[in-house]
Amino acid sequence: MAANSEGQPPLHPHLRRDKDGTRLIVKGKPFLMLAGELHNSSLSSARYMADVWPAMKKQGINTLLGSVSWEQIEPIEGVFDFSELDKVILGAREHDIHLVLLWFGAYKNASSIYAPPGGGRNILDVVTPFSKECMEADAKAFGVLLAHLRVFDIDHSTVVMIQVENEPGILGDSRDRSSLAEAAFRDPVPETLLHHLADNQHPQFTKRFSNVPQGGRHSWEEAFGPGEAADEVFMAFHFSRYFEKVAASGKAAYPIPLYANAWLNLDNLDAVDSSHAPFVVSTAVVAGGSGPGKYPSGGPCAHVLDVWRFGAPSLDLIAPDLYFHDYEMVCKDYTDKGNPLFIPEQRRDEHGARRVWLAYGTYGALGVSPFGIDTGPEAVGREYRLLSQVKDFVLGAPPAERFGFFFDGVLDPSIVEKPWTRIFGEIQVTVERAFVFGKQGPGGGMIIRLADHKFLLVGYGFQASFKSVKKGCTFTGILSAKELEVTGDGNFRQLRVFNGDETRGGISLVMPNEEPDYGDVPIATSIPSRTAIAEIEVYTLFEES
């Protein structure tokens, strides 16, 4: 985001990009969204939200995602009503909670149920993105909304980002078959799009589309292949152009960060989190789909991200809704070419909550947002309350100086689990499940390098060992290890000195589960840390040459 005409940073929320990644800046400071998405209708009522705010605050949640619908703010064409939305924003402001508004305009989950009544009848299915009238009306309403937010909120930055529409695309067919769409499909592919794709190809794009011409006059099927392949790229281009019209209208009024979210595709079970496979097979529509139309065709899936980035440059990022897919694979897909990671929807249970460590720690997520948070925040609240204590370290550490990890439930003893590893300078850090005389349990956490040989460990259910990879090093040992607690003024102080069982006799620093299962062995060596925050410094010894 560029500075204003006087060379000062913008006053409104914005993204700051540099060599260390992308940060959301709120009131002049980096802000880490410890977020949750509300149920669809929760934010429509300030009275309903009155009991929700304190419950969310108690769980360490500092940002809530909730819808503002076209039908609510413009019930009669040209007549806008922001009274209820303003009450909601004031409620969030009172409880020091930020908002990401979800614009439910013409598209929500590949349908048009939130568009206002038109022509004396309700729209029951989906509006074609080729409708100029709908596009202009949607863009106008969105622009009026953001103009209102600029006046009502710029001095407070309660609203920090806005999602444009929700999970767009076509279900039930690979492309729009309306007369407007058929006419557009007969036109050649814009040559500017082909030029863009020649230099910008996501790894998932290259897997799906081969021999795409770099220019010239070509039909969609000539350029991208027959049938569904051409249909999906065609729809992605025109949906992105629709979104650009809406987003540009909003940006002109109030240039806070805007994004679009994706209902992900599911081509095969290799892309599924292995623990979800049985469920996904029986509910493929929920998990994605094996072809365009089974998932929303034209939506911003990874393999058409390049098309979306070309078609909708006013969007600051594209965000995946991530429930059943391989979590790290999706994080990689949606950080390609510097796309900032934000996960606006994911599982809210313990399985999903553990994975936020990977998103924040390794992939520098702006935020992660489990869905349905107002009726189930406890699991993610455990992680957020801990993350809130170390958020300044997370925000201050470059990507190369931190990484996150997780361990799911108790494993089958026949499975050999691969540890998480990362090299920081000359020190290799290896993270495994926490040792216990009994049954291994789940875990999750993050490691941040503070100095050459000093590390901050945050989390539970893991143990970390350290080894120099520098030539000639014969030994790497623990110089000091201590548990830290946060004081009332937000600083750290030492609580305990760790040694003995807590360092496995100097082998590794153990961050046990909150409730270790000792099984049949009555030796309680794995006593949980009180704070789940520790600092360790290691030393190295070298042979004399």
PDB file of N, CA and C in Angstrom, residues 376-441:
ATOM      1  N   GLY A 376     -19.120 -22.281  19.267  1.00  0.00           N
ATOM      2  CA  GLY A 376     -18.111 -23.289  19.582  1.00  0.00           C
ATOM      3  C   GLY A 376     -16.702 -22.750  19.557  1.00  0.00           C
ATOM      4  N   PRO A 377     -16.363 -21.774  20.419  1.00  0.00           N
ATOM      5  CA  PRO A 377     -15.028 -21.167  20.359  1.00  0.00           C
ATOM      6  C   PRO A 377     -13.983 -21.813  21.256  1.00  0.00           C
ATOM      7  N   GLU A 378     -14.361 -22.808  22.042  1.00  0.00           N
ATOM      8  CA  GLU A 378     -13.471 -23.269  23.112  1.00  0.00           C
ATOM      9  C   GLU A 378     -12.157 -23.864  22.596  1.00  0.00           C
ATOM     10  N   ALA A 379     -12.234 -24.706  21.564  1.00  0.00           N
ATOM     11  CA  ALA A 379     -11.019 -25.382  21.095  1.00  0.00           C
ATOM     12  C   ALA A 379     -10.005 -24.388  20.548  1.00  0.00           C
ATOM     13  N   VAL A 380     -10.450 -23.503  19.691  1.00  0.00           N
ATOM     14  CA  VAL A 380      -9.503 -22.540  19.129  1.00  0.00           C
ATOM     15  C   VAL A 380      -9.138 -21.486  20.162  1.00  0.00           C
ATOM     16  N   GLY A 381     -10.024 -21.250  21.132  1.00  0.00           N
ATOM     17  CA  GLY A 381      -9.712 -20.294  22.185  1.00  0.00           C
ATOM     18  C   GLY A 381      -8.478 -20.683  22.970  1.00  0.00           C
ATOM     19  N   ARG A 382      -8.292 -21.971  23.176  1.00  0.00           N
ATOM     20  CA  ARG A 382      -7.094 -22.441  23.872  1.00  0.00           C
ATOM     21  C   ARG A 382      -5.834 -22.006  23.139  1.00  0.00           C
ATOM     22  N   GLU A 383      -5.827 -22.142  21.825  1.00  0.00           N
ATOM     23  CA  GLU A 383      -4.657 -21.752  21.036  1.00  0.00           C
ATOM     24  C   GLU A 383      -4.513 -20.227  20.986  1.00  0.00           C
ATOM     25  N   TYR A 384      -5.622 -19.539  20.821  1.00  0.00           N
ATOM     26  CA  TYR A 384      -5.576 -18.080  20.685  1.00  0.00           C
ATOM     27  C   TYR A 384      -5.126 -17.394  21.973  1.00  0.00           C
ATOM     28  N   ARG A 385      -5.570 -17.907  23.124  1.00  0.00           N
ATOM     29  CA  ARG A 385      -5.156 -17.280  24.373  1.00  0.00           C
ATOM     30  C   ARG A 385      -3.642 -17.358  24.539  1.00  0.00           C
ATOM     31  N   LEU A 386      -3.062 -18.441  24.063  1.00  0.00           N
ATOM     32  CA  LEU A 386      -1.613 -18.567  24.098  1.00  0.00           C
ATOM     33  C   LEU A 386      -0.957 -17.697  23.032  1.00  0.00           C
ATOM     34  N   LEU A 387      -1.476 -17.748  21.830  1.00  0.00           N
ATOM     35  CA  LEU A 387      -0.919 -16.929  20.751  1.00  0.00           C
ATOM     36  C   LEU A 387      -0.975 -15.434  21.066  1.00  0.00           C
ATOM     37  N   SER A 388      -2.021 -15.010  21.757  1.00  0.00           N
ATOM     38  CA  SER A 388      -2.161 -13.584  22.060  1.00  0.00           C
ATOM     39  C   SER A 388      -1.021 -13.087  22.943  1.00  0.00           C
ATOM     40  N   GLN A 389      -0.415 -13.997  23.727  1.00  0.00           N
ATOM     41  CA  GLN A 389       0.678 -13.598  24.608  1.00  0.00           C
ATOM     42  C   GLN A 389       1.992 -13.425  23.849  1.00  0.00           C
ATOM     43  N   VAL A 390       2.120 -14.064  22.700  1.00  0.00           N
ATOM     44  CA  VAL A 390       3.383 -14.013  21.948  1.00  0.00           C
ATOM     45  C   VAL A 390       3.209 -13.366  20.578  1.00  0.00           C
ATOM     46  N   LYS A 391       2.071 -12.722  20.341  1.00  0.00           N
ATOM     47  CA  LYS A 391       1.776 -12.209  18.995  1.00  0.00           C
ATOM     48  C   LYS A 391       2.814 -11.203  18.510  1.00  0.00           C
ATOM     49  N   ASP A 392       3.402 -10.422  19.427  1.00  0.00           N
ATOM     50  CA  ASP A 392       4.405  -9.455  18.991  1.00  0.00           C
ATOM     51  C   ASP A 392       5.653 -10.148  18.479  1.00  0.00           C
ATOM     52  N   PHE A 393       6.005 -11.291  19.075  1.00  0.00           N
ATOM     53  CA  PHE A 393       7.143 -12.058  18.580  1.00  0.00           C
ATOM     54  C   PHE A 393       6.826 -12.668  17.213  1.00  0.00           C
ATOM     55  N   VAL A 394       5.591 -13.138  17.042  1.00  0.00           N
ATOM     56  CA  VAL A 394       5.177 -13.707  15.759  1.00  0.00           C
ATOM     57  C   VAL A 394       5.234 -12.642  14.672  1.00  0.00           C
ATOM     58  N   LEU A 395       4.698 -11.466  14.977  1.00  0.00           N
ATOM     59  CA  LEU A 395       4.676 -10.386  13.998  1.00  0.00           C
ATOM     60  C   LEU A 395       6.075  -9.850  13.703  1.00  0.00           C
ATOM     61  N   GLY A 396       6.953  -9.910  14.689  1.00  0.00           N
ATOM     62  CA  GLY A 396       8.276  -9.329  14.528  1.00  0.00           C
ATOM     63  C   GLY A 396       9.293 -10.253  13.892  1.00  0.00           C
ATOM     64  N   ALA A 397       8.980 -11.546  13.819  1.00  0.00           N
ATOM     65  CA  ALA A 397       9.951 -12.507  13.293  1.00  0.00           C
ATOM     66  C   ALA A 397       9.777 -12.684  11.789  1.00  0.00           C
ATOM     67  N   PRO A 398      10.838 -12.541  11.000  1.00  0.00           N
ATOM     68  CA  PRO A 398      10.739 -12.838   9.568  1.00  0.00           C
ATOM     69  C   PRO A 398      10.390 -14.304   9.354  1.00  0.00           C
ATOM     70  N   PRO A 399       9.837 -14.647   8.190  1.00  0.00           N
ATOM     71  CA  PRO A 399       9.461 -16.042   7.930  1.00  0.00           C
ATOM     72  C   PRO A 399      10.596 -17.037   8.148  1.00  0.00           C
ATOM     73  N   ALA A 400      11.820 -16.640   7.856  1.00  0.00           N
ATOM     74  CA  ALA A 400      12.951 -17.554   7.990  1.00  0.00           C
ATOM     75  C   ALA A 400      13.330 -17.809   9.444  1.00  0.00           C
ATOM     76  N   GLU A 401      12.718 -17.077  10.371  1.00  0.00           N
ATOM     77  CA  GLU A 401      13.085 -17.200  11.779  1.00  0.00           C
ATOM     78  C   GLU A 401      11.995 -17.861  12.626  1.00  0.00           C
ATOM     79  N   ARG A 402      11.005 -18.504  11.999  1.00  0.00           N
ATOM     80  CA  ARG A 402       9.933 -19.130  12.779  1.00  0.00           C
ATOM     81  C   ARG A 402       9.330 -20.279  11.990  1.00  0.00           C
ATOM     82  N   PHE A 403       8.729 -21.221  12.695  1.00  0.00           N
ATOM     83  CA  PHE A 403       7.940 -22.249  12.029  1.00  0.00           C
ATOM     84  C   PHE A 403       6.958 -22.858  13.018  1.00  0.00           C
ATOM     85  N   GLY A 404       5.841 -23.346  12.476  1.00  0.00           N
ATOM     86  CA  GLY A 404       4.800 -23.941  13.291  1.00  0.00           C
ATOM     87  C   GLY A 404       4.604 -25.399  12.929  1.00  0.00           C
ATOM     88  N   PHE A 405       3.883 -26.121  13.786  1.00  0.00           N
ATOM     89  CA  PHE A 405       3.717 -27.562  13.606  1.00  0.00           C
ATOM     90  C   PHE A 405       2.538 -28.030  14.435  1.00  0.00           C
ATOM     91  N   PHE A 406       2.110 -29.274  14.192  1.00  0.00           N
ATOM     92  CA  PHE A 406       1.013 -29.864  14.959  1.00  0.00           C
ATOM     93  C   PHE A 406       1.151 -31.371  14.943  1.00  0.00           C
ATOM     94  N   PHE A 407       0.542 -31.996  15.930  1.00  0.00           N
ATOM     95  CA  PHE A 407       0.460 -33.452  16.021  1.00  0.00           C
ATOM     96  C   PHE A 407      -0.975 -33.818  16.365  1.00  0.00           C
ATOM     97  N   ASP A 408      -1.577 -34.662  15.537  1.00  0.00           N
ATOM     98  CA  ASP A 408      -2.947 -35.111  15.811  1.00  0.00           C
ATOM     99  C   ASP A 408      -2.930 -36.218  16.857  1.00  0.00           C
ATOM    100  N   GLY A 409      -4.155 -36.742  17.166  1.00  0.00           N
ATOM    101  CA  GLY A 409      -4.355 -37.698  18.249  1.00  0.00           C
ATOM    102  C   GLY A 409      -3.341 -38.818  18.340  1.00  0.00           C
ATOM    103  N   VAL A 410      -3.589 -39.802  19.109  1.00  0.00           N
ATOM    104  CA  VAL A 410      -2.675 -40.911  19.315  1.00  0.00           C
ATOM    105  C   VAL A 410      -2.554 -41.734  18.033  1.00  0.00           C
ATOM    106  N   LEU A 411      -1.318 -41.997  17.646  1.00  0.00           N
ATOM    107  CA  LEU A 411      -1.073 -42.682  16.379  1.00  0.00           C
ATOM    108  C   LEU A 411      -1.137 -44.200  16.535  1.00  0.00           C
ATOM    109  N   ASP A 412      -1.404 -44.859  15.441  1.00  0.00           N
ATOM    110  CA  ASP A 412      -1.246 -46.308  15.363  1.00  0.00           C
ATOM    111  C   ASP A 412       0.240 -46.619  15.585  1.00  0.00           C
ATOM    112  N   PRO A 413       0.556 -47.527  16.526  1.00  0.00           N
ATOM    113  CA  PRO A 413       1.963 -47.814  16.824  1.00  0.00           C
ATOM    114  C   PRO A 413       2.777 -48.262  15.611  1.00  0.00           C
ATOM    115  N   SER A 414       2.101 -48.775  14.579  1.00  0.00           N
ATOM    116  CA  SER A 414       2.839 -49.251  13.400  1.00  0.00           C
ATOM    117  C   SER A 414       3.267 -48.110  12.483  1.00  0.00           C
ATOM    118  N   ILE A 415       2.735 -46.903  12.715  1.00  0.00           N
ATOM    119  CA  ILE A 415       3.056 -45.768  11.856  1.00  0.00           C
ATOM    120  C   ILE A 415       4.311 -45.070  12.363  1.00  0.00           C
ATOM    121  N   VAL A 416       5.271 -44.870  11.482  1.00  0.00           N
ATOM    122  CA  VAL A 416       6.481 -44.127  11.824  1.00  0.00           C
ATOM    123  C   VAL A 416       6.236 -42.658  11.497  1.00  0.00           C
ATOM    124  N   GLU A 417       6.227 -41.848  12.522  1.00  0.00           N
ATOM    125  CA  GLU A 417       5.894 -40.429  12.343  1.00  0.00           C
ATOM    126  C   GLU A 417       7.135 -39.620  12.008  1.00  0.00           C
ATOM    127  N   LYS A 418       7.028 -38.813  10.980  1.00  0.00           N
ATOM    128  CA  LYS A 418       8.143 -37.967  10.562  1.00  0.00           C
ATOM    129  C   LYS A 418       8.188 -36.706  11.413  1.00  0.00           C
ATOM    130  N   PRO A 419       9.343 -36.356  11.966  1.00  0.00           N
ATOM    131  CA  PRO A 419       9.429 -35.133  12.772  1.00  0.00           C
ATOM    132  C   PRO A 419       9.401 -33.885  11.892  1.00  0.00           C
ATOM    133  N   TRP A 420       9.134 -32.751  12.503  1.00  0.00           N
ATOM    134  CA  TRP A 420       9.218 -31.458  11.831  1.00  0.00           C
ATOM    135  C   TRP A 420      10.632 -30.926  12.050  1.00  0.00           C
ATOM    136  N   THR A 421      11.269 -30.437  11.005  1.00  0.00           N
ATOM    137  CA  THR A 421      12.634 -29.918  11.140  1.00  0.00           C
ATOM    138  C   THR A 421      12.755 -28.570  10.455  1.00  0.00           C
ATOM    139  N   ARG A 422      13.664 -27.765  10.968  1.00  0.00           N
ATOM    140  CA  ARG A 422      13.985 -26.476  10.357  1.00  0.00           C
ATOM    141  C   ARG A 422      15.405 -26.102  10.739  1.00  0.00           C
ATOM    142  N   ILE A 423      16.160 -25.547   9.796  1.00  0.00           N
ATOM    143  CA  ILE A 423      17.516 -25.080  10.066  1.00  0.00           C
ATOM    144  C   ILE A 423      17.502 -23.567  10.189  1.00  0.00           C
ATOM    145  N   PHE A 424      17.968 -23.061  11.324  1.00  0.00           N
ATOM    146  CA  PHE A 424      18.121 -21.624  11.571  1.00  0.00           C
ATOM    147  C   PHE A 424      19.618 -21.337  11.657  1.00  0.00           C
ATOM    148  N   GLY A 425      20.177 -20.729  10.615  1.00  0.00           N
ATOM    149  CA  GLY A 425      21.605 -20.492  10.630  1.00  0.00           C
ATOM    150  C   GLY A 425      22.349 -21.814  10.647  1.00  0.00           C
ATOM    151  N   GLU A 426      23.110 -22.053  11.721  1.00  0.00           N
ATOM    152  CA  GLU A 426      23.856 -23.315  11.838  1.00  0.00           C
ATOM    153  C   GLU A 426      23.126 -24.343  12.693  1.00  0.00           C
ATOM    154  N   ILE A 427      21.990 -23.986  13.283  1.00  0.00           N
ATOM    155  CA  ILE A 427      21.300 -24.872  14.217  1.00  0.00           C
ATOM    156  C   ILE A 427      20.088 -25.517  13.557  1.00  0.00           C
ATOM    157  N   GLN A 428      20.074 -26.846  13.559  1.00  0.00           N
ATOM    158  CA  GLN A 428      18.899 -27.583  13.106  1.00  0.00           C
ATOM    159  C   GLN A 428      18.019 -27.891  14.308  1.00  0.00           C
ATOM    160  N   VAL A 429      16.739 -27.534  14.177  1.00  0.00           N
ATOM    161  CA  VAL A 429      15.763 -27.798  15.227  1.00  0.00           C
ATOM    162  C   VAL A 429      14.878 -28.951  14.768  1.00  0.00           C
ATOM    163  N   THR A 430      14.730 -29.941  15.614  1.00  0.00           N
ATOM    164  CA  THR A 430      13.886 -31.098  15.318  1.00  0.00           C
ATOM    165  C   THR A 430      12.782 -31.163  16.362  1.00  0.00           C
ATOM    166  N   VAL A 431      11.535 -31.226  15.893  1.00  0.00           N
ATOM    167  CA  VAL A 431      10.374 -31.238  16.779  1.00  0.00           C
ATOM    168  C   VAL A 431       9.654 -32.570  16.636  1.00  0.00           C
ATOM    169  N   GLU A 432       9.450 -33.242  17.771  1.00  0.00           N
ATOM    170  CA  GLU A 432       8.722 -34.505  17.826  1.00  0.00           C
ATOM    171  C   GLU A 432       7.635 -34.406  18.891  1.00  0.00           C
ATOM    172  N   ARG A 433       6.782 -35.434  18.938  1.00  0.00           N
ATOM    173  CA  ARG A 433       5.803 -35.479  20.027  1.00  0.00           C
ATOM    174  C   ARG A 433       6.519 -35.494  21.374  1.00  0.00           C
ATOM    175  N   ALA A 434       5.863 -34.934  22.388  1.00  0.00           N
ATOM    176  CA  ALA A 434       6.432 -34.934  23.726  1.00  0.00           C
ATOM    177  C   ALA A 434       6.571 -36.361  24.246  1.00  0.00           C
ATOM    178  N   PHE A 435       7.723 -36.641  24.865  1.00  0.00           N
ATOM    179  CA  PHE A 435       7.938 -37.955  25.471  1.00  0.00           C
ATOM    180  C   PHE A 435       7.040 -38.100  26.701  1.00  0.00           C
ATOM    181  N   VAL A 436       6.477 -39.281  26.871  1.00  0.00           N
ATOM    182  CA  VAL A 436       5.696 -39.576  28.066  1.00  0.00           C
ATOM    183  C   VAL A 436       5.763 -41.078  28.318  1.00  0.00           C
ATOM    184  N   PHE A 437       5.873 -41.471  29.609  1.00  0.00           N
ATOM    185  CA  PHE A 437       5.754 -42.884  29.965  1.00  0.00           C
ATOM    186  C   PHE A 437       4.277 -43.246  29.892  1.00  0.00           C
ATOM    187  N   GLY A 438       3.797 -43.585  28.728  1.00  0.00           N
ATOM    188  CA  GLY A 438       2.382 -43.884  28.562  1.00  0.00           C
ATOM    189  C   GLY A 438       1.960 -43.672  27.128  1.00  0.00           C
ATOM    190  N   LYS A 439       0.835 -42.992  26.945  1.00  0.00           N
ATOM    191  CA  LYS A 439       0.284 -42.796  25.612  1.00  0.00           C
ATOM    192  C   LYS A 439       0.622 -41.412  25.084  1.00  0.00           C
ATOM    193  N   GLN A 440       1.162 -41.388  23.867  1.00  0.00           N
ATOM    194  CA  GLN A 440       1.442 -40.100  23.241  1.00  0.00           C
ATOM    195  C   GLN A 440       0.144 -39.377  22.914  1.00  0.00           C
ATOM    196  N   GLY A 441       0.160 -38.067  23.025  1.00  0.00           N
ATOM    197  CA  GLY A 441      -1.043 -37.284  22.774  1.00  0.00           C
ATOM    198  C   GLY A 441      -0.845 -36.252  21.687  1.00  0.00           C
TER     199      GLY A 441
END
